[in-house]
Short mmCIF file of C-alpha atoms and ligand atoms in Angstrom, two decimals:
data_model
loop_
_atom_site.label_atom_id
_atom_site.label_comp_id
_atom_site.label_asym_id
_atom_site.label_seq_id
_atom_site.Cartn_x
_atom_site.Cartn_y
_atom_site.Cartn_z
CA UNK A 1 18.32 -3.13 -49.45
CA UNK A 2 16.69 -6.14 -47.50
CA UNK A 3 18.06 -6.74 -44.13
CA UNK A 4 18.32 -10.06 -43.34
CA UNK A 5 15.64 -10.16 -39.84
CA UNK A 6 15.88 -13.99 -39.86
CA UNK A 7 17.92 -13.67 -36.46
CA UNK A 8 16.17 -10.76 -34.96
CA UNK A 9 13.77 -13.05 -33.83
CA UNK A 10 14.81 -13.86 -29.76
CA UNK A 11 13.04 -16.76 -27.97
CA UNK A 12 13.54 -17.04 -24.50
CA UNK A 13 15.58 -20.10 -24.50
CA UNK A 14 18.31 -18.64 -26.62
CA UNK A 15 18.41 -15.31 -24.57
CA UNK A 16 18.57 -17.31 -20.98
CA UNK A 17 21.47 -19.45 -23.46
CA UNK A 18 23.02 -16.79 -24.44
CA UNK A 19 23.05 -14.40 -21.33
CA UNK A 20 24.63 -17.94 -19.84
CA UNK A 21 27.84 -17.46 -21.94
CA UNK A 22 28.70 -14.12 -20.34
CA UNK A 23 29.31 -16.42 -17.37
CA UNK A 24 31.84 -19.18 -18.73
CA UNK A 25 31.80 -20.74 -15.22
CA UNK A 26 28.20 -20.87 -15.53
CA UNK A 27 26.76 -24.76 -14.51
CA UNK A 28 23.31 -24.07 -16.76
CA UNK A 29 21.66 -25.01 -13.29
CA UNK A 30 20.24 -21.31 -13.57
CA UNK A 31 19.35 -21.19 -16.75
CA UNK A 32 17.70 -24.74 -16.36
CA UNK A 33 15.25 -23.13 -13.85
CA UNK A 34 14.30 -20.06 -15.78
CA UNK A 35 13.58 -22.40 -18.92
CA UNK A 36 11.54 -24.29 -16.71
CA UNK A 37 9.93 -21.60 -14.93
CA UNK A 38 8.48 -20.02 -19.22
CA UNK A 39 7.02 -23.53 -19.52
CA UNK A 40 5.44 -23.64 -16.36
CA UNK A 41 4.55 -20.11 -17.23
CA UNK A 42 2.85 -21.03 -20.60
CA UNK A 43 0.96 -24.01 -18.92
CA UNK A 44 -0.79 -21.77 -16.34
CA UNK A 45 -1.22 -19.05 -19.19
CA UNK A 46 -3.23 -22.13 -20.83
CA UNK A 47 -5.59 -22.56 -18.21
CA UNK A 48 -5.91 -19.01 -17.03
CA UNK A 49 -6.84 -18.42 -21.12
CA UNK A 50 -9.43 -20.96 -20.94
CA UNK A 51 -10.45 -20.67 -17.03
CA UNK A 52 -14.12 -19.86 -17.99
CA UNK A 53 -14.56 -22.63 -20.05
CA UNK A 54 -13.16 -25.35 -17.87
CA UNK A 55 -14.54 -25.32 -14.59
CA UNK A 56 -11.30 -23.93 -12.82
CA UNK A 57 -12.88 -20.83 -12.17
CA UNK A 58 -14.05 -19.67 -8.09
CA UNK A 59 -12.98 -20.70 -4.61
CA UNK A 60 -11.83 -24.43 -4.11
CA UNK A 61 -13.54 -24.11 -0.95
CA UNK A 62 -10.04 -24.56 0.89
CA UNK A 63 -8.67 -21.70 3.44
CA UNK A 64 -4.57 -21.04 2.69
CA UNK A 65 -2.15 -20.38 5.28
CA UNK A 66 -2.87 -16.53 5.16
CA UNK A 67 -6.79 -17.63 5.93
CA UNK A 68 -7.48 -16.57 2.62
CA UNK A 69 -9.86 -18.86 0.57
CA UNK A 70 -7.96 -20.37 -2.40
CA UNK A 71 -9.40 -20.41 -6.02
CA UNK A 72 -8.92 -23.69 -7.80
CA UNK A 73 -6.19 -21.85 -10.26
CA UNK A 74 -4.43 -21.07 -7.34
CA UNK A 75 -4.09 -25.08 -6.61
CA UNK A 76 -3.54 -25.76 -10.58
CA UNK A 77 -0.70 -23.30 -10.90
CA UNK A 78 0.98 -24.22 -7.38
CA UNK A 79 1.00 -28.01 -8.89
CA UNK A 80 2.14 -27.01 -12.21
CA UNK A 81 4.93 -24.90 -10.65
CA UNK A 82 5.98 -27.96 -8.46
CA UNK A 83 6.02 -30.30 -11.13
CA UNK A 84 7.90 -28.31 -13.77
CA UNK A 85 10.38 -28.48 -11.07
CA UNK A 86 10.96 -30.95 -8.53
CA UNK A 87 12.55 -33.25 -10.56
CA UNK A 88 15.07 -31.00 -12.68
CA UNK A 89 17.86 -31.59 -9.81
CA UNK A 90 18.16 -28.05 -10.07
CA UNK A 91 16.98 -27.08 -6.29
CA UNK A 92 17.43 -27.87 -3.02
CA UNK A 93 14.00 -26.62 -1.64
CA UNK A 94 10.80 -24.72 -2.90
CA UNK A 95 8.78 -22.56 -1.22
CA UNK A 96 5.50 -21.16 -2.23
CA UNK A 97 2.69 -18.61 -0.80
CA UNK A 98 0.22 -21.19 -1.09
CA UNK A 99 1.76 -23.63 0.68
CA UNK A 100 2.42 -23.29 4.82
CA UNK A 101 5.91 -25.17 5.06
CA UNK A 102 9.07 -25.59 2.50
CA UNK A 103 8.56 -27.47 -0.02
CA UNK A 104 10.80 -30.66 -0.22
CA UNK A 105 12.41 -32.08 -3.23
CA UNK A 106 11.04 -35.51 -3.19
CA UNK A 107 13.51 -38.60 -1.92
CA UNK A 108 13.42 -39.99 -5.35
CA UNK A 109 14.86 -37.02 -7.05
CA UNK A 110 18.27 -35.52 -7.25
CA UNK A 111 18.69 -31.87 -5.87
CA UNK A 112 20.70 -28.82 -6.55
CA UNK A 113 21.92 -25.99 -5.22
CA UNK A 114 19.09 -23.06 -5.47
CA UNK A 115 15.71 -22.39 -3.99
CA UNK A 116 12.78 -21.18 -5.81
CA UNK A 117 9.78 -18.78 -3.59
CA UNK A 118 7.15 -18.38 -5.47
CA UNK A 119 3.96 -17.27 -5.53
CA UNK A 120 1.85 -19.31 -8.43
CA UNK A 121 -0.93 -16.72 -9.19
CA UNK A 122 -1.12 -13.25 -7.56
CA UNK A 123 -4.06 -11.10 -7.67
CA UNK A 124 -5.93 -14.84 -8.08
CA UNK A 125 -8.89 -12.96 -5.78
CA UNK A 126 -9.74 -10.85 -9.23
CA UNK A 127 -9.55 -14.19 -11.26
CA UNK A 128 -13.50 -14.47 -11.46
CA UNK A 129 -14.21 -11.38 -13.64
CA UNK A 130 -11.33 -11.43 -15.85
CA UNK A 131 -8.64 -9.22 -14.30
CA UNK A 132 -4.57 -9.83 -14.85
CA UNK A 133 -3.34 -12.11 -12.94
CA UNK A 134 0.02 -12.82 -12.61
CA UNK A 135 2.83 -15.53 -11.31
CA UNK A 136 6.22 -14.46 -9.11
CA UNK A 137 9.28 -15.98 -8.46
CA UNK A 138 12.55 -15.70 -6.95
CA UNK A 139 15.69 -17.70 -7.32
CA UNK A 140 18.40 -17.85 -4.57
CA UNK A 141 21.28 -19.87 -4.00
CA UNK A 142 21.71 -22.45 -1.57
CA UNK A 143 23.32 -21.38 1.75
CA UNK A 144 23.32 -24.83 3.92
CA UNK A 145 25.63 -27.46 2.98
CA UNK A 146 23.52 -30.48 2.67
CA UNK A 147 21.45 -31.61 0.09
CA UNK A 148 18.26 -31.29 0.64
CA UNK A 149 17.55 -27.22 2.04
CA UNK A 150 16.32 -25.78 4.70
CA UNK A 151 14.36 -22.88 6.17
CA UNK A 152 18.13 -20.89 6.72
CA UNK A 153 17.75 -21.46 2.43
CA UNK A 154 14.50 -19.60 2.25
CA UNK A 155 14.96 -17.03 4.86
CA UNK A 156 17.90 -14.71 2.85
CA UNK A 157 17.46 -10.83 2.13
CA UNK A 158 16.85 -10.29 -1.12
CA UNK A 159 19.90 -9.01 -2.06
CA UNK A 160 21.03 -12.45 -2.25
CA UNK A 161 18.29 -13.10 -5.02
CA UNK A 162 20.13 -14.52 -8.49
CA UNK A 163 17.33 -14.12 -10.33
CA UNK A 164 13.54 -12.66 -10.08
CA UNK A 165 10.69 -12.59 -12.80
CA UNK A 166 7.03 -12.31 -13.32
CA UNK A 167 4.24 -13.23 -15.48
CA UNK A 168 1.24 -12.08 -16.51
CA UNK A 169 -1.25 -12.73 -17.93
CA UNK A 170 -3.20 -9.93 -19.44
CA UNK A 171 -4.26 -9.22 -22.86
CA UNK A 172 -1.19 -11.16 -24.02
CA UNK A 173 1.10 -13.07 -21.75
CA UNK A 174 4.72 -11.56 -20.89
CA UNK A 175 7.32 -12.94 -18.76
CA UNK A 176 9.41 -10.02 -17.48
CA UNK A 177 12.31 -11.59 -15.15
CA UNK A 178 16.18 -10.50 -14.21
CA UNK A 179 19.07 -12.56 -13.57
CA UNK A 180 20.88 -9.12 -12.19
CA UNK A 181 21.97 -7.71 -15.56
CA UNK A 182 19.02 -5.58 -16.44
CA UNK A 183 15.08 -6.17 -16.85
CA UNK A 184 14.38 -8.09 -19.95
CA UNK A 185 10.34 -8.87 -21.21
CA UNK A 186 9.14 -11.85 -23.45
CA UNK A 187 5.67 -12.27 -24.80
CA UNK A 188 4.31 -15.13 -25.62
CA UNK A 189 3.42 -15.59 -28.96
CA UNK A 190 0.70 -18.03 -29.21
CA UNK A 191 1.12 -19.22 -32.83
CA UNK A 192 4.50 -20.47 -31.77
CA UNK A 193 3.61 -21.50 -28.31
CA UNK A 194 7.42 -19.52 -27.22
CA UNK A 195 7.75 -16.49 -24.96
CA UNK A 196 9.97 -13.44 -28.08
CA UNK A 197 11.94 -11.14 -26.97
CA UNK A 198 9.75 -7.72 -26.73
CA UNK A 199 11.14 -5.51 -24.37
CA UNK A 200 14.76 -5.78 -23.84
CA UNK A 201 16.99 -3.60 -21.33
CA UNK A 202 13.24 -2.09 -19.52
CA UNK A 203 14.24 1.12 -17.79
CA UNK A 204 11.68 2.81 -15.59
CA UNK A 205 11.30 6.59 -15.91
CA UNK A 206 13.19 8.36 -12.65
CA UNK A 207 9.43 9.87 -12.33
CA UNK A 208 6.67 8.36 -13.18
CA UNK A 209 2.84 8.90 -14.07
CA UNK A 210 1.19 6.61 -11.73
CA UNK A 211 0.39 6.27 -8.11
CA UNK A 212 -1.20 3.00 -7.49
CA UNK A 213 -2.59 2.41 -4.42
CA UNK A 214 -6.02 1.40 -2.50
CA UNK A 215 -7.10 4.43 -1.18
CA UNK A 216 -9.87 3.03 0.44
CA UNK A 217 -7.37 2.01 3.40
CA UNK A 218 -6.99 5.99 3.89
CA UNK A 219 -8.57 6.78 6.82
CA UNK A 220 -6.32 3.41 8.65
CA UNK A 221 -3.20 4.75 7.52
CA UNK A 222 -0.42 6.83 9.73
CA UNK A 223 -0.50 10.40 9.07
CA UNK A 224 2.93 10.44 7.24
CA UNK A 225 1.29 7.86 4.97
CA UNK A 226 -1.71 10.24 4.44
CA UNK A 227 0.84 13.16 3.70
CA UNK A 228 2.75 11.31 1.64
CA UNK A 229 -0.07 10.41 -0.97
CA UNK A 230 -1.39 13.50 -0.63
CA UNK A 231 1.68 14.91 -1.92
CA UNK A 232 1.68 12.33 -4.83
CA UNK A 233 -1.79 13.59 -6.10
CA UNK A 234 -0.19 16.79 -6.04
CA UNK A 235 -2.59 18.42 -3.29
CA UNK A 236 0.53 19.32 -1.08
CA UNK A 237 3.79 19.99 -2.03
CA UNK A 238 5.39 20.72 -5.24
CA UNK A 239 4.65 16.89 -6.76
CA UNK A 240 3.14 16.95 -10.00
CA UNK A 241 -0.36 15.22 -9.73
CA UNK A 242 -0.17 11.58 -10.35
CA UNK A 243 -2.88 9.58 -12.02
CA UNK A 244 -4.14 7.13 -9.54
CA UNK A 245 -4.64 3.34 -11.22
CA UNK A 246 -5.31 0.62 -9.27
CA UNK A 247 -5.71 -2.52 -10.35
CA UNK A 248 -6.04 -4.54 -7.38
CA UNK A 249 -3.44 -7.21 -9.01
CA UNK A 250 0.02 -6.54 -7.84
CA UNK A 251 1.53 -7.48 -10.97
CA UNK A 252 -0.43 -5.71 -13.41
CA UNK A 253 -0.15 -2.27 -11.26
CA UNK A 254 3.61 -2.99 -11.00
CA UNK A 255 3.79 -3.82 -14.94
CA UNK A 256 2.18 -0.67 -15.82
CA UNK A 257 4.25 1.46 -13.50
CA UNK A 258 7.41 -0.34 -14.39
CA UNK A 259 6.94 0.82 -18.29
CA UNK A 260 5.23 4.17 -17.63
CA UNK A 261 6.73 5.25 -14.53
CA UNK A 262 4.89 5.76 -11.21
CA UNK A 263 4.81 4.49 -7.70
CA UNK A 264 2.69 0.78 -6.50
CA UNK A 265 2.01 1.56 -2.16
CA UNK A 266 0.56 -1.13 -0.05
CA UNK A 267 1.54 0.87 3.20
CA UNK A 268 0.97 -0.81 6.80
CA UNK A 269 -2.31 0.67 7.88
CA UNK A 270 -4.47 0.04 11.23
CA UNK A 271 -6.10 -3.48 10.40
CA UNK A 272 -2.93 -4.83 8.92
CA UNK A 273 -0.05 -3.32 10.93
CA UNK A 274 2.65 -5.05 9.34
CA UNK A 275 1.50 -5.02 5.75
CA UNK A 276 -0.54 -7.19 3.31
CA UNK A 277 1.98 -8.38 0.78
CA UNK A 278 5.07 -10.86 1.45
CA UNK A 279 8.26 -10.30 1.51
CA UNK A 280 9.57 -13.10 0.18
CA UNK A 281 7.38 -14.51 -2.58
CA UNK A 282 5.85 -10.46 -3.73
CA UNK A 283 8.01 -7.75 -2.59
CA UNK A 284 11.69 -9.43 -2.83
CA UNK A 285 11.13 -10.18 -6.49
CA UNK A 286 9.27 -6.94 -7.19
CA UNK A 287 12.06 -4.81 -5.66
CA UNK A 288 15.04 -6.54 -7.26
CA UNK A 289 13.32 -6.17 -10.44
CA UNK A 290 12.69 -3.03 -9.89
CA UNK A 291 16.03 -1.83 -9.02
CA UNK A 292 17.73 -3.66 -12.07
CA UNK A 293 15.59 -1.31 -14.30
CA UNK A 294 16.90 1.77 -12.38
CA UNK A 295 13.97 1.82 -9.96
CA UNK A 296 14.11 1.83 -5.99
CA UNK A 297 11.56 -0.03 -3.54
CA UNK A 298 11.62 0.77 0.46
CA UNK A 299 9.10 -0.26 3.69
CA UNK A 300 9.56 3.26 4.46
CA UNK A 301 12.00 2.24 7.05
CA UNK A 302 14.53 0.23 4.45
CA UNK A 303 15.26 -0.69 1.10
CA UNK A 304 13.12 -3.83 0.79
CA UNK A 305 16.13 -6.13 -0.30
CA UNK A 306 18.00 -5.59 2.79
CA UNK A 307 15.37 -6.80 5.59
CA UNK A 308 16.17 -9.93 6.40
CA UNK A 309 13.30 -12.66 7.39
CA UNK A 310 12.22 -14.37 10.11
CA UNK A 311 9.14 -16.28 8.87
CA UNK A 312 8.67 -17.94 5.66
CA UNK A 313 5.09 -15.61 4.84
CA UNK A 314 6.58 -12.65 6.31
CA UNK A 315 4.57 -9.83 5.16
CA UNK A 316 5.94 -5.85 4.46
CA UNK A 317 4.66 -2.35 3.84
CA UNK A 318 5.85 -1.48 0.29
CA UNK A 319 6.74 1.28 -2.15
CA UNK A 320 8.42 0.39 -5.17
CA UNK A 321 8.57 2.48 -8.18
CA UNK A 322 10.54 5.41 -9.81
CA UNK A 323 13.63 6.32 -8.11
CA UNK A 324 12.92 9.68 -7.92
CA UNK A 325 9.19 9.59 -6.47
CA UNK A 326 10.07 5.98 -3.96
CA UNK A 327 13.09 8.87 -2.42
CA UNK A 328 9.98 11.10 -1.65
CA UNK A 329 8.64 8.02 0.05
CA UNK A 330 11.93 7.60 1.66
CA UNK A 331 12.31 11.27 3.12
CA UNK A 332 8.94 11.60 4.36
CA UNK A 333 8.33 8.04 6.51
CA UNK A 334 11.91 8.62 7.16
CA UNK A 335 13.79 5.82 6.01
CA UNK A 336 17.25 5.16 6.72
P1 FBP B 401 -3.42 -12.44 -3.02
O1 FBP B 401 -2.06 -13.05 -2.97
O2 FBP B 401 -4.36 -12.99 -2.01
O3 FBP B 401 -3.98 -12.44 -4.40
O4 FBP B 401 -3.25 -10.91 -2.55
C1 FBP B 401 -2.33 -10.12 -3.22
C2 FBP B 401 -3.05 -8.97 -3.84
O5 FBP B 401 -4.17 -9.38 -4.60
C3 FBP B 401 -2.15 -8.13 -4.74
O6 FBP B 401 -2.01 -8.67 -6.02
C4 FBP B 401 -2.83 -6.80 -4.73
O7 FBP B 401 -1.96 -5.75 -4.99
C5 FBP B 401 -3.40 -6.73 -3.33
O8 FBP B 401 -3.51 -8.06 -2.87
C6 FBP B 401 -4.74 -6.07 -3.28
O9 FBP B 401 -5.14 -5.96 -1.95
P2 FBP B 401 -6.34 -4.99 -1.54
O10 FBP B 401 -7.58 -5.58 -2.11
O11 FBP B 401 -6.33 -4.95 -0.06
O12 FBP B 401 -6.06 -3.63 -2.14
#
């Protein structure tokens, strides 16, 4: 018999469409932004496909607010981001990693009632020898009455997150995002130019393979810390022995520990006592993500989507993962 596969094949745009009609009070403002965010997606996936070739590649000589120096794709996808955006009428504010202060919606366009964090392209220090990079955002709604947002807009816990995704772009490009009813991944088919549905419903195993983590911050960490990886690589304990991987690229370690199972760690250690990654534009996205595919993240203290910020580039201690090896993490820094 020949099955009719003609409507097997799911773009993006119906899926966000038809996840929309679960919601019959549903404005489309939400599903305006995601559709916006895949073609901002496929325009940086354009120039991080070609960055060799076109002079975007290295440092664009300019420091960011975290002191780091920028690469020029770093500028390119924080402008592409922007522009795919600011003038839907969709948002109320922006906010981005590369940028110090909110981001206003300009005078001359209308606004709406959510806020987009983002960070345009993670990992962007790995950009000049060909590593995954990747882009992050997070949707929340609007908590301040007037039209135009504020910093109270930015500054929510994630739990208040209505949607979260990432992209990468790695061998092939995938967009991987939530809207709170499970993890669903797209890749990007070229030929067509439109993010297919690839891997729907993403659960990550409740114990996982990998333990990704720079261990070359080991002799800066606490002790627990150094216990607690030690018991992940199976020298103490009764963990099975994880394979360490360690890409360097937040969203490509998270990607592969997401499908395979396995724990990403950027603990606090003595030179950065608070953490490297933030919590707003990295972790908040990472964790809800996370958690919708059956995951759990914590700062060893907390469950990541219940700290609530103070600072726009707030950074955290992380361990997101498999449930069952982030609750090791849990009992042995002695979360709450
Ligand atoms: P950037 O935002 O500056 O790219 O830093 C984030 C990041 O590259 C993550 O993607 C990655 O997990 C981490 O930093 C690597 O940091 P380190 O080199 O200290 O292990």
């Amino acid at each position: 018999m020949v099955r009719n596969t003609a409507t097997s094949v799911v773009t993006i745009d119906r899926f966000i469409i038809e996840q929309e009609h679960e919601h019959p009070g549903a404005s489309g403002a939400l599903s305006g932004i995601l559709t916006d965010l895949a073609l901002a997606a496929k325009m940086i996936a354009n120039k991080v496909r070609s960055a060799g070739l076109a002079d975007v590649l290295g440092s664009a000589d300019q420091e960011n607010v975290q002191g780091e120096v920028q690469q020029k794709l770093d500028l390119i996808a924080n402008e592409t981001i922007i522009k795919a955006l600011d003038h839907s009428g969709r948002l109320c504010c922006m906010a981005s990693e590369e940028v110090e202060e909110l981001i206003p919606i300009p005078d001359k366009f209308a606004t709406g009632r959510y806020v987009l964090l983002f960070d345009p392209l993670d990992g962007s220090s790995n950009i000049d020898v060909n590593v995954p990079v990747g882009t992050i955002f997070s949707v929340l709604p609007q908590r301040t009455k007037g039209a135009r947002g504020t910093l109270e807009d930015a500054l929510q816990p994630g739990t208040a997150q209505v949607a979260a995704g990432y992209v990468i772009y790695g061998s092939s490009t995938m967009l991987v995002y939530t809207t709170g009813a499970g993890v669903h991944g797209f890749t990007l088919d070229p030929l067509l130019g439109e993010f297919l549905l690839s891997h729907p419903n993403i659960r990550i195993p409740e114990q996982g393979r990998y333990l990704s983590v720079n261990n070359a911050y080991e002799q800066h960490w606490a002790e627990p810390v150094r216990a607690l990886m030690r018991r992940y690589r199976g020298l103490d304990g009764d963990h099975t022995a994880m394979n360490v991987r360690y890409v360097g690229s937040m969203v490509a370690d998270f990607h592969r520990n997401l499908l395979g199972g396995g724990v990403f760690a950027y603990p606090a250690n003595a030179r950065s006592p608070g953490g490297k990654l933030r919590l707003l534009y990295e972790c908040n996205p990472l964790a809800f993500i996370c958690e919708q595919a059956g995951g759990l993240a914590t700062d060893g203290r907390q469950r990541i989507l219940d700290v609530v910020p103070t600072s726009l580039h707030q950074r955290t201690p992380i361990y997101v993962g498999s449930k069952g090896d982030v609750a090791i993490a849990n009992e042995m820094l002695g979360a709450r």
